[in-house]
XYZ file of C-alpha atoms in Angstrom:
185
model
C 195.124 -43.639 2.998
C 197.979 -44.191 0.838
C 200.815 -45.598 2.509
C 203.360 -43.092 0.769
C 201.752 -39.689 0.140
C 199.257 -39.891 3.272
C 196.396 -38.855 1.335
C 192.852 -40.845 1.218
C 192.574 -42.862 -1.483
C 189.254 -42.374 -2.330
C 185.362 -42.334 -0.402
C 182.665 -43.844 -0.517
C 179.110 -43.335 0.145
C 176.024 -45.760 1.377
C 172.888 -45.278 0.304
C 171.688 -48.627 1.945
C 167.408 -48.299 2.854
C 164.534 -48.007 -0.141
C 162.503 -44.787 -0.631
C 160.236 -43.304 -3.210
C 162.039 -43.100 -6.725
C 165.344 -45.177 -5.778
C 167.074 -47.128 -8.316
C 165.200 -50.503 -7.388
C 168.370 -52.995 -6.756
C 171.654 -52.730 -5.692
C 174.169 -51.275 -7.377
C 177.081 -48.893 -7.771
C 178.306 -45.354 -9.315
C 181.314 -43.280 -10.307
C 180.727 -40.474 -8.719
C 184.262 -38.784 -9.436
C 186.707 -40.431 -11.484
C 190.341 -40.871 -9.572
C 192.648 -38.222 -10.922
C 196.008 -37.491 -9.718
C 195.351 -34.761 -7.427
C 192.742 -36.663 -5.656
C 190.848 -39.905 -5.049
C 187.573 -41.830 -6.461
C 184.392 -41.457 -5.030
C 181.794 -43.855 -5.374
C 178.511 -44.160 -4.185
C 177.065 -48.547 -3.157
C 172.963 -48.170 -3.513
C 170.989 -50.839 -1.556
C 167.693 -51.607 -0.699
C 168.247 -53.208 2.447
C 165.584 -53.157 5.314
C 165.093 -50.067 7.240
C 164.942 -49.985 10.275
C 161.750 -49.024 12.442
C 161.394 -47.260 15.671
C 161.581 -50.637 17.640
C 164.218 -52.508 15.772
C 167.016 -52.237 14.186
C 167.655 -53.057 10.369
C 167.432 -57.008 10.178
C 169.029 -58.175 7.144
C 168.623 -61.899 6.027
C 171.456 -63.536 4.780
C 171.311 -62.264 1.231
C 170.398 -59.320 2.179
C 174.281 -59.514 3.469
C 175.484 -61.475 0.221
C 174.410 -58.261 -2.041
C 175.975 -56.265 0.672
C 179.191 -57.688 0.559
C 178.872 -57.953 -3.425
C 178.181 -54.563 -3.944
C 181.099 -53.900 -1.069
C 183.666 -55.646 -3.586
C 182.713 -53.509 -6.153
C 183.617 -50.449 -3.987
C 186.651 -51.608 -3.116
C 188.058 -52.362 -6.302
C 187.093 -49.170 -7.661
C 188.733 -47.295 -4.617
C 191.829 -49.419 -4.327
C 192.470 -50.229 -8.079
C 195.637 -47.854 -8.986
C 195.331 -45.077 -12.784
C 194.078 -42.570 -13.196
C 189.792 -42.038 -14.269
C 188.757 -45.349 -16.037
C 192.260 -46.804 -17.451
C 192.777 -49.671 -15.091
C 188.922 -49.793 -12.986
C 185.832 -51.539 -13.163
C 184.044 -50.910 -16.569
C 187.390 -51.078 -18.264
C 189.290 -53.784 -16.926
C 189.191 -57.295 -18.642
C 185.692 -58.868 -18.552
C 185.994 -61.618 -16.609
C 187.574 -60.206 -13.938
C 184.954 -57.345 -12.894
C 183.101 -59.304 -11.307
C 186.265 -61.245 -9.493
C 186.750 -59.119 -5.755
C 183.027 -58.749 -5.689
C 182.643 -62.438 -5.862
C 185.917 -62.944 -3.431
C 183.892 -60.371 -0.792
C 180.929 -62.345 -0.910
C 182.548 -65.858 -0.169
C 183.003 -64.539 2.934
C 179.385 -64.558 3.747
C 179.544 -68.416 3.350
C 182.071 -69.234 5.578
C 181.628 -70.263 9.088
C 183.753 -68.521 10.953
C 182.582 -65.348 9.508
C 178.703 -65.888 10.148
C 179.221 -67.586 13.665
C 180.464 -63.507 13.706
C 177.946 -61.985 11.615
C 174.854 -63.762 12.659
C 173.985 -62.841 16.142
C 170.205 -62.367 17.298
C 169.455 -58.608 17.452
C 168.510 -58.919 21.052
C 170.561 -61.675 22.922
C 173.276 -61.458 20.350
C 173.192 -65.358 20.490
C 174.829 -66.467 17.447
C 172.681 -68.858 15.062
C 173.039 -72.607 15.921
C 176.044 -74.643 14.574
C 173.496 -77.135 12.855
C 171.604 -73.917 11.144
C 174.566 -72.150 9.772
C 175.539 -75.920 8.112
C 172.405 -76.238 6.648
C 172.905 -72.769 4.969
C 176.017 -73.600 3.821
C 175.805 -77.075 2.400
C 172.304 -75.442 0.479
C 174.288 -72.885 -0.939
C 174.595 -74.473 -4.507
C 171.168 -75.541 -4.575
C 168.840 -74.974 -7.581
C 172.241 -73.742 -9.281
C 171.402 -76.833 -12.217
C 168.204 -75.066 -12.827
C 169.539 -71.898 -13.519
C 172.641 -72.924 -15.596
C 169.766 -74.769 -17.482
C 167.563 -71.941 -17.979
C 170.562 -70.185 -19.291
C 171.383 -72.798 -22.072
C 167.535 -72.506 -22.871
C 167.591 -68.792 -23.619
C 171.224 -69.350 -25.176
C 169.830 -71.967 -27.314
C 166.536 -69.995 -28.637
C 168.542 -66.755 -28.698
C 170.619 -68.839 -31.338
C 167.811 -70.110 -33.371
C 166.062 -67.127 -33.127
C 169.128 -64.806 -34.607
C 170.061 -68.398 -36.847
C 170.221 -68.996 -40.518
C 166.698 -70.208 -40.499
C 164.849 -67.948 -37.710
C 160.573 -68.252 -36.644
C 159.166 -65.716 -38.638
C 155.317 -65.985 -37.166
C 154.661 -66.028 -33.909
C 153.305 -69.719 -33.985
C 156.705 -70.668 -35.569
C 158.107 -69.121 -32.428
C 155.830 -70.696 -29.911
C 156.657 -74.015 -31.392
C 159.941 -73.749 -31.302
C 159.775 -72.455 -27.214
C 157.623 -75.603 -26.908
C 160.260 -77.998 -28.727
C 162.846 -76.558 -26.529
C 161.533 -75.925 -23.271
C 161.033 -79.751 -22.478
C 164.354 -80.941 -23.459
C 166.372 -78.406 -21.939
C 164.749 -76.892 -19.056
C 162.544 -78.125 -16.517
């Protein structure tokens, strides 16, 4: 609610298990723009596991990264003061969007919060010290690869769209193949 006029400031809805015809990754929507007789609503699509007549929804730990992702995105677009799409989301600077999403989800890496999080479903025994240090020191792994993937499509997207582009398809398989090897792996 907002502190001065008592009103909500916006709601959200979840839409967190899969089903036939769902948007197929997570996501979120404008459902109603703020305006300034009322708030935003927004709408966080997941396709987290469902739950099944003997268990509850078991989410691995990405499952709770995208979670907390997509949960950034909410609250920046409920929280973020204007009125419809001046100051939110789509329309603030570029490199920002992404910033309280990413803030959210730094959460998931931290100790304290998944000696919290991470309980077993039945004995609610927390996961062991030397197990949630393993996931945390392996968070940055395989992060080379993909920042080298990206310079490979960066680089061919360059010579492709260059002064001197393929124009056969053999002139572009040769140049993937000169490429590839020296930049990826």
């Amino acid at each position: 609610k907002d502190k001065e006029s008592g009103s909500p400031i916006g709601y959200f809805y979840l839409d967190l298990h899969p089903r036939q015809g769902k948007y197929g990754h997570a996501a979120i929507f404008h459902l109603v723009k703020r305006t300034a007789s009322h708030g935003a609503v927004d709408c966080m699509l997941c396709n987290l596991p469902a739950s099944t007549p003997d268990k509850p929804s078991l989410l691995r730990h990405q499952n709770v990264v995208t979670f907390f992702h997509e949960f950034g995105h909410i609250m920046h677009a409920i929280c973020t003061e204007g009125i419809g799409n001046s100051t939110r989301l789509a329309k603030c600077p570029r490199d920002f969007v992404e910033a309280p999403s990413q803030m959210l989800e730094n959460w998931v890496w931290q100790k304290q919060v998944l000696e919290r999080l991470a309980k077993h479903y039945q004995t609610n025994e927390s996961l062991p010290d030397k197990t949630l240090e393993s996931m945390i020191r392996a968070k940055h792994v395989n992060v080379a690869f993909s920042s080298l993937r990206q310079i490979y499509l960066s680089r061919l997207d360059l010579e492709i769209h260059g002064p001197n582009p393929p124009t056969t398809v053999e002139e572009i398989q040769a140049l993937v193949d000169r490429l590839c090897p020296h930049i990826s792996l």
